[in-house]
Coordinates of C-alpha atoms in Angstrom, one line a residue:
Chain A
M1 CA -31.9 14.1 9.2
T2 CA -30.7 11.9 6.3
N3 CA -32.8 9.4 4.6
Y4 CA -29.8 6.8 4.3
T5 CA -31.0 3.0 4.0
L6 CA -28.9 -0.4 4.1
K7 CA -30.4 -3.4 2.6
A8 CA -28.8 -6.9 2.8
D9 CA -30.4 -9.0 0.2
A10 CA -29.5 -13.0 1.1
V11 CA -26.0 -12.5 1.6
T12 CA -24.0 -15.5 1.4
Q13 CA -20.3 -15.5 2.3
I14 CA -18.2 -19.2 2.1
F15 CA -14.4 -19.1 2.3
G16 CA -12.7 -22.3 0.6
R17 CA -15.2 -25.2 2.1
R18 CA -16.2 -22.8 5.5
L19 CA -19.4 -21.6 5.0
I20 CA -19.3 -18.5 7.5
F21 CA -23.1 -17.4 7.0
D22 CA -25.9 -18.0 5.2
N23 CA -28.6 -15.6 4.0
I24 CA -28.4 -13.0 5.8
N25 CA -31.2 -10.1 5.3
F26 CA -31.9 -7.1 6.7
E27 CA -32.5 -3.5 6.7
F28 CA -31.2 -0.9 8.8
K29 CA -32.0 3.0 8.3
S30 CA -30.6 6.2 9.5
G31 CA -30.6 7.8 13.3
N32 CA -30.0 4.7 14.9
V33 CA -27.0 2.3 16.0
Y34 CA -27.3 -0.9 15.0
G35 CA -24.8 -3.8 16.5
L36 CA -23.5 -7.0 14.5
A37 CA -22.4 -9.4 17.3
G38 CA -21.3 -12.8 17.5
H39 CA -18.0 -14.2 18.9
N40 CA -14.3 -14.5 17.7
G41 CA -14.3 -15.8 14.2
S42 CA -17.8 -15.5 13.7
G43 CA -17.9 -13.3 10.5
K44 CA -18.4 -10.0 12.2
S45 CA -15.4 -8.2 10.7
T46 CA -16.0 -10.4 7.4
L47 CA -19.6 -8.9 7.3
A48 CA -18.4 -5.6 7.7
K49 CA -16.1 -5.7 5.0
I50 CA -18.8 -6.7 2.6
I51 CA -21.1 -3.7 4.2
A52 CA -18.0 -1.3 3.2
D53 CA -18.2 -3.0 -0.3
I54 CA -14.0 -4.1 -0.1
I55 CA -14.7 -7.9 -0.6
A56 CA -17.6 -9.3 -2.2
P57 CA -20.6 -11.6 -1.1
T58 CA -20.2 -15.2 -2.5
R59 CA -23.6 -14.8 -2.7
G60 CA -26.6 -12.2 -2.3
K61 CA -25.9 -7.8 -2.2
I62 CA -26.3 -5.6 -0.7
I63 CA -27.7 -2.2 -1.4
H64 CA -27.2 1.2 0.1
K65 CA -29.6 4.0 -0.5
L66 CA -29.6 7.8 0.1
N67 CA -32.7 9.8 -0.6
E68 CA -33.8 6.4 -2.0
E69 CA -31.3 6.5 -5.1
E70 CA -29.2 3.7 -4.9
I71 CA -25.6 4.7 -4.4
A72 CA -23.1 3.3 -6.9
S73 CA -20.1 1.5 -5.8
E74 CA -17.3 3.5 -7.1
K75 CA -18.8 6.5 -5.5
L76 CA -19.6 5.2 -2.0
H77 CA -16.6 5.6 0.1
N78 CA -17.8 9.4 -0.2
H79 CA -20.5 8.3 2.1
M80 CA -18.9 5.5 4.4
G81 CA -16.5 6.0 7.4
F82 CA -15.2 3.5 8.3
V83 CA -12.7 2.0 11.8
S84 CA -11.5 -0.9 12.2
P85 CA -8.0 -2.4 14.2
Y86 CA -7.2 -3.3 11.2
L87 CA -7.1 -0.2 9.1
V88 CA -3.8 1.0 8.8
L89 CA -3.2 5.0 8.7
Y90 CA 0.6 6.0 6.9
D91 CA 3.0 6.0 9.8
E92 CA 5.5 7.9 7.5
F93 CA 3.2 10.8 7.9
S94 CA 1.7 13.3 11.1
A95 CA -1.9 12.4 11.8
E96 CA -2.8 15.9 10.5
E97 CA -1.0 15.1 7.1
N98 CA -2.3 11.8 6.9
L99 CA -5.8 13.8 6.8
K100 CA -4.9 16.7 4.8
H101 CA -3.9 13.8 2.1
F102 CA -6.8 12.1 2.6
A103 CA -8.9 15.0 2.0
K104 CA -7.7 15.7 -1.0
I105 CA -7.5 12.5 -2.5
R106 CA -11.4 12.5 -2.2
G107 CA -11.4 15.8 -3.5
T108 CA -12.8 17.7 -0.4
E109 CA -12.1 20.8 1.1
F110 CA -10.0 19.9 4.2
D111 CA -11.8 21.3 6.9
T112 CA -9.1 22.7 9.4
E113 CA -12.4 24.3 12.0
R114 CA -13.9 20.9 11.8
V115 CA -10.5 18.6 12.1
N116 CA -9.6 20.8 15.1
F117 CA -13.0 20.2 16.8
L118 CA -11.8 16.5 16.0
F119 CA -9.0 16.2 17.3
N120 CA -10.0 17.8 20.8
E121 CA -13.0 15.4 21.1
F122 CA -10.3 13.0 20.8
D123 CA -8.1 14.4 23.0
I124 CA -5.0 14.2 20.2
Y125 CA -4.6 18.2 19.2
N126 CA -1.7 18.7 20.9
R127 CA -0.1 15.5 18.7
R128 CA -0.9 16.2 15.7
K129 CA 1.7 17.6 14.5
D130 CA 3.9 14.4 15.3
L131 CA 4.4 11.7 13.1
M132 CA 2.1 8.0 12.9
K133 CA 5.0 6.2 13.4
G134 CA 5.7 7.6 17.2
Y135 CA 1.8 7.0 18.1
S136 CA 0.3 4.6 20.4
S137 CA -2.3 1.4 19.3
G138 CA -5.0 4.2 21.2
M139 CA -3.3 6.7 19.6
K140 CA -4.0 4.8 16.3
Q141 CA -7.0 4.0 17.3
R142 CA -8.4 7.5 18.1
I143 CA -6.6 9.2 14.5
K144 CA -8.8 6.0 13.0
F145 CA -12.2 7.9 14.3
I146 CA -11.5 11.1 13.0
F147 CA -10.3 10.0 9.8
A148 CA -13.7 8.3 9.5
L149 CA -15.7 11.1 10.5
L150 CA -13.6 13.8 8.7
H151 CA -15.8 13.9 5.7
S152 CA -18.7 13.7 7.6
P153 CA -20.1 10.8 6.5
E154 CA -24.3 9.2 6.7
L155 CA -23.1 5.9 7.6
L156 CA -20.5 4.9 10.3
L157 CA -19.4 2.1 10.3
L158 CA -17.0 0.6 13.3
D159 CA -15.8 -2.9 13.3
E160 CA -14.4 -3.3 17.4
P161 CA -14.2 0.6 17.4
T162 CA -12.5 0.7 21.5
S163 CA -10.6 -1.9 20.4
N164 CA -6.8 -0.5 22.7
L165 CA -8.4 2.7 24.2
D166 CA -8.4 3.6 27.6
N167 CA -11.6 4.6 29.5
E168 CA -11.1 8.1 28.0
G169 CA -10.9 7.5 24.8
K170 CA -13.9 4.3 24.8
D171 CA -16.0 7.1 26.2
A172 CA -15.6 10.0 23.2
V173 CA -16.0 7.2 21.3
Y174 CA -19.6 6.8 22.8
K175 CA -20.2 10.4 22.7
M176 CA -19.6 10.5 18.9
I177 CA -21.9 7.3 18.2
K178 CA -24.2 8.9 20.4
N179 CA -24.4 12.2 18.6
V180 CA -23.7 11.0 15.1
S181 CA -26.5 8.9 15.0
E182 CA -29.1 11.2 15.5
K183 CA -28.2 12.1 11.6
S184 CA -26.4 9.4 10.0
L185 CA -26.5 5.5 10.1
V186 CA -24.1 3.6 12.8
I187 CA -23.3 0.0 12.4
V188 CA -21.2 -1.3 15.9
A189 CA -19.3 -4.9 14.6
S190 CA -18.3 -6.2 18.5
N191 CA -18.8 -8.6 21.3
E192 CA -18.0 -6.2 23.7
E193 CA -20.9 -5.5 26.3
T194 CA -20.9 -2.0 26.5
D195 CA -20.4 -1.1 22.8
L196 CA -23.8 -3.2 21.4
S197 CA -25.7 -1.5 24.5
L198 CA -25.8 1.8 22.6
C199 CA -27.6 -0.5 20.0
T200 CA -31.0 -0.3 19.0
E201 CA -31.0 -3.6 17.3
I202 CA -29.0 -6.2 16.7
L203 CA -28.0 -8.5 14.6
E204 CA -26.5 -12.3 15.9
I205 CA -24.5 -13.6 13.0
E206 CA -24.0 -17.0 15.1
K207 CA -28.2 -17.8 14.1
F208 CA -27.1 -17.5 10.4
K209 CA -24.3 -20.5 10.7
P210 CA -26.2 -23.7 9.3
N211 CA -25.5 -26.1 12.7
K212 CA -27.8 -23.4 14.4
Chain B
M1 CA -7.1 16.4 -9.5
K2 CA -8.1 13.2 -7.1
A3 CA -5.7 11.6 -9.1
L4 CA -2.8 14.0 -8.9
A5 CA -3.5 13.7 -4.8
L6 CA -2.7 10.6 -4.7
F7 CA 0.4 11.0 -6.7
K8 CA 0.9 13.5 -4.3
K9 CA 0.4 11.6 -0.9
D10 CA 3.0 8.5 -3.1
W11 CA 5.6 10.7 -3.8
Q12 CA 6.2 12.3 -0.7
S13 CA 6.2 9.8 0.2
E14 CA 8.4 7.9 -1.3
M15 CA 10.6 10.7 -0.2
R16 CA 10.7 9.7 3.4
T17 CA 10.7 6.2 2.7
R18 CA 13.1 5.8 -0.1
Y19 CA 11.3 2.2 -0.9
A20 CA 11.9 2.4 -4.7
I21 CA 14.1 5.2 -5.5
N22 CA 16.9 3.3 -3.2
A23 CA 16.1 0.5 -5.2
L24 CA 16.1 2.3 -8.4
A25 CA 19.7 3.8 -8.2
M26 CA 21.8 1.0 -6.3
F27 CA 20.3 -1.4 -9.5
I28 CA 21.5 0.9 -12.4
L29 CA 24.9 1.9 -10.3
V30 CA 25.4 -1.7 -10.2
T31 CA 23.7 -3.5 -13.3
I32 CA 26.3 -0.1 -15.5
S33 CA 29.1 -1.3 -13.5
V34 CA 28.8 -5.2 -14.3
I35 CA 29.0 -4.4 -17.9
M36 CA 31.8 -2.2 -17.9
F37 CA 33.6 -4.9 -15.7
S38 CA 32.8 -7.5 -18.0
I39 CA 33.1 -5.7 -21.2
G40 CA 36.4 -4.4 -20.0
Q41 CA 38.9 -3.2 -22.6
E42 CA 37.2 -5.0 -25.8
K43 CA 35.0 -3.2 -28.3
I44 CA 31.7 -3.9 -28.8
S45 CA 29.5 -2.8 -31.7
P46 CA 27.3 0.0 -31.3
H47 CA 23.7 -2.4 -31.0
L48 CA 24.7 -4.4 -28.8
T49 CA 25.3 -1.4 -26.5
G50 CA 21.6 0.2 -27.9
G51 CA 20.5 -4.2 -27.2
L52 CA 22.2 -3.6 -23.4
L53 CA 20.5 -0.1 -23.1
W54 CA 17.5 -1.6 -23.0
V55 CA 18.5 -4.9 -20.7
V56 CA 19.4 -2.2 -17.8
I57 CA 16.3 -0.4 -18.0
F58 CA 14.4 -3.7 -18.0
F59 CA 15.8 -4.7 -14.8
S60 CA 15.8 -1.6 -13.4
A61 CA 12.0 -1.2 -13.6
M62 CA 11.7 -4.9 -11.9
S63 CA 13.6 -4.2 -9.5
G64 CA 11.7 -0.6 -8.8
L65 CA 8.4 -0.3 -10.2
S66 CA 6.0 -3.1 -8.2
R67 CA 6.7 -0.6 -5.0
A68 CA 4.0 1.9 -6.1
F69 CA 1.3 -1.6 -5.2
V70 CA 3.7 -4.0 -2.3
S71 CA 4.4 -1.1 -0.5
E72 CA 0.7 -0.5 0.1
E73 CA 0.1 -4.1 0.6
E74 CA 3.0 -5.1 2.9
R75 CA 1.7 -1.7 5.2
G76 CA -1.5 -2.9 5.2
T77 CA -2.8 0.8 3.6
T78 CA -4.4 -1.1 0.4
L79 CA -8.2 -1.0 2.6
T80 CA -7.5 2.7 3.8
L81 CA -7.1 4.2 -0.6
Q82 CA -9.5 1.9 -1.0
L83 CA -11.4 3.6 2.1
I84 CA -10.8 7.2 -0.2
A85 CA -10.6 6.6 -3.9
A86 CA -12.8 4.9 -6.2
P87 CA -10.6 2.2 -8.1
T88 CA -9.5 4.7 -11.8
T89 CA -8.5 6.9 -8.7
V90 CA -5.7 4.9 -7.4
F91 CA -4.7 3.8 -10.9
N92 CA -4.5 6.4 -12.1
G93 CA -2.1 8.1 -9.5
K94 CA 0.0 5.1 -9.4
L95 CA 0.0 5.8 -12.6
I96 CA 1.2 8.9 -12.5
F97 CA 3.5 7.5 -9.7
N98 CA 5.3 4.9 -12.4
L99 CA 5.7 7.5 -15.7
V100 CA 7.3 10.1 -13.1
L101 CA 9.9 6.9 -11.7
V102 CA 10.4 5.5 -14.9
F103 CA 11.0 9.2 -16.3
I104 CA 13.2 9.5 -14.5
M105 CA 14.9 6.3 -14.2
N106 CA 15.1 5.7 -18.0
F107 CA 16.6 9.2 -18.2
A108 CA 19.5 8.7 -16.0
I109 CA 20.3 4.6 -16.8
T110 CA 20.5 7.4 -20.8
I111 CA 22.5 9.9 -19.9
L112 CA 25.3 7.6 -17.8
Y113 CA 25.1 4.9 -20.5
S114 CA 26.0 7.8 -23.1
L115 CA 28.6 9.0 -20.9
L116 CA 30.3 5.7 -20.0
F117 CA 30.4 3.4 -23.0
E118 CA 31.8 5.6 -26.6
S119 CA 30.2 3.1 -29.0
F120 CA 26.6 4.3 -28.2
T121 CA 26.2 6.5 -30.8
V122 CA 22.6 7.4 -32.5
N123 CA 22.9 8.6 -35.3
N124 CA 18.7 9.7 -35.5
M125 CA 18.5 11.5 -31.9
P126 CA 14.3 11.9 -33.1
L127 CA 13.8 8.4 -33.6
F128 CA 15.4 7.4 -30.3
I129 CA 13.7 9.8 -28.7
V130 CA 10.1 8.6 -29.8
A131 CA 11.8 5.0 -28.9
F132 CA 12.0 7.4 -25.6
I133 CA 8.2 8.2 -24.8
F134 CA 6.7 5.7 -25.5
G135 CA 8.6 2.8 -24.7
S136 CA 9.7 4.8 -21.3
L137 CA 5.4 5.2 -21.6
G138 CA 4.8 1.2 -21.9
I139 CA 7.0 0.5 -19.5
A140 CA 5.1 2.3 -17.1
I141 CA 2.0 1.1 -17.5
S142 CA 2.5 -2.2 -17.8
S143 CA 4.6 -2.3 -14.9
T144 CA 1.4 -0.6 -12.9
V145 CA -0.8 -3.5 -14.0
I146 CA 1.6 -6.4 -13.0
A147 CA 2.0 -4.8 -10.0
A148 CA -1.4 -4.5 -8.4
I149 CA -1.5 -8.0 -9.2
I150 CA 0.9 -9.7 -7.5
S151 CA 0.5 -7.0 -4.8
K152 CA -2.1 -10.2 -4.1
A153 CA -0.5 -12.8 -4.4
S154 CA 2.5 -14.1 -2.5
G155 CA 5.8 -14.0 -3.6
K156 CA 6.0 -10.8 -5.2
G157 CA 9.3 -10.7 -5.6
T158 CA 10.0 -13.6 -7.6
L159 CA 6.6 -13.7 -9.4
Y160 CA 7.1 -9.9 -10.8
P161 CA 10.0 -10.7 -13.2
V162 CA 8.4 -14.2 -14.3
L163 CA 4.8 -12.2 -15.0
S164 CA 6.6 -9.2 -16.6
F165 CA 8.7 -10.8 -18.5
P166 CA 6.2 -11.9 -21.4
I167 CA 3.8 -9.1 -21.3
L168 CA 6.9 -6.6 -21.7
L169 CA 8.7 -8.9 -24.4
P170 CA 6.8 -7.3 -27.1
L171 CA 7.5 -3.8 -26.4
I172 CA 11.3 -5.1 -25.5
L173 CA 11.8 -6.2 -28.9
T174 CA 9.8 -3.3 -30.9
L175 CA 12.4 -1.1 -28.2
L176 CA 14.9 -2.9 -29.9
E177 CA 14.5 -2.5 -33.2
I178 CA 13.4 1.5 -33.2
T179 CA 16.9 2.0 -30.7
K180 CA 18.9 -0.3 -33.7
F181 CA 17.4 1.9 -36.5
A182 CA 18.0 4.8 -35.2
I183 CA 21.6 3.8 -34.4
D184 CA 22.4 3.0 -37.9
G185 CA 20.4 7.0 -39.0
V186 CA 17.7 4.8 -40.2
T187 CA 14.5 8.0 -40.7
I188 CA 11.0 7.9 -39.1
S189 CA 9.2 7.3 -41.8
E190 CA 11.3 4.0 -42.9
S191 CA 10.3 3.2 -39.3
V192 CA 6.7 3.3 -39.2
V193 CA 5.7 0.4 -38.9
E194 CA 7.8 -0.2 -35.4
I195 CA 6.6 2.7 -34.3
A196 CA 2.9 2.3 -34.8
S197 CA 4.0 -1.0 -33.2
L198 CA 5.3 0.7 -29.9
I199 CA 2.0 3.0 -29.4
S200 CA -0.6 0.4 -30.6
Y201 CA 1.2 -1.5 -27.6
D202 CA 0.8 1.6 -25.0
V203 CA -2.7 1.7 -26.4
I204 CA -3.8 -1.6 -25.7
M205 CA -1.9 -2.2 -22.1
L206 CA -3.8 1.5 -20.5
T207 CA -7.0 0.0 -22.3
A208 CA -6.7 -4.1 -20.1
G209 CA -5.5 -1.8 -17.5
Y210 CA -8.3 0.7 -16.9
L211 CA -10.4 -2.9 -17.5
L212 CA -9.0 -4.9 -15.4
F213 CA -7.7 -3.1 -12.0
D214 CA -11.5 -2.7 -10.8
F215 CA -11.4 -6.8 -11.1
I216 CA -7.4 -7.0 -9.9
W217 CA -8.1 -3.8 -6.6
K218 CA -11.4 -5.6 -4.9
D219 CA -10.9 -9.7 -3.2

């Protein structure tokens, strides 16, 4: 098991004059599944983006550590996998082409055996050479999981992971979360009870609102 | 290597979608045709044709070079890039893409120009080649930085030429001067100051690009 820790130190986010959440503190460790819960617009995706270093918090900071060593911001993408409904892959490429490009841009080898295993896990192997523009939203969501798992990340960040998925797709995701969380740190941002039932600890974002 | 992989991704994507190449090709053809129709049978001076060459290049660059970042933003794939590459890799990859486009575009414009305008005669070709190479470099570097800035804004189409004009003006003025020298047959040793200004512009823009890109790239 990898020793990955994620620490939030007094993270506050304000958009314009609206306070999204205030003074969030937590420490997450690998080998667990953590949940970020809250109703629509509560700031789950915002917190997920802050954790992924896509947006900067207004105050406070997020510290990623692997084996007690802090990971520099510009190297974080090598250690993290991210899935969300607003993540878009390239429609003009096939699923396999997308993944090949991503592996090369990351500077990693394209592991055909692993990719084929993941295509089979998410039941999309037969469509891997089709252009993404012909995919349904559920199939695109499945490809995003392969995209996130391609480089075997130590941190897997899943924002609304089961959106657009049918029951078979959801089962594949839950099975994957269980497997990955044995070695890595998994964070699930969702308001689906079935998604959150996998979590060992849940962070209620509502509690970090000023009027709560 | 990572930047080269990003360039390959962009190039393959461009070959399939033709976002930038079609815009550039159409703009070059239309602009040169308009200039030819405007001139008609008039005999224009070599200096004026030299100046018009860089006008065509400037506006053609405005029509196509912003696509490197704007297409990512419009398709929503910026987040994907942020998740797979460091900001420096993205900047380098997009810069290589714009460099290739600019050199192809400028080469095509210059060849067409030489064939269609008899009065465009260069008496010092090495000096013109120096201006061509460092001018193209400057346009590609500046366009990449400006494209990254405007891709996050609304009203991208208007903002790009507006923001580009003051940034590219010193470059265009220097290029006009060197092109005039090349047409007049002035030697390279007599144009050292202008060539040094041109190279300095490229170095300043490249340094500014690397320093600013981290801030531009992250929300």
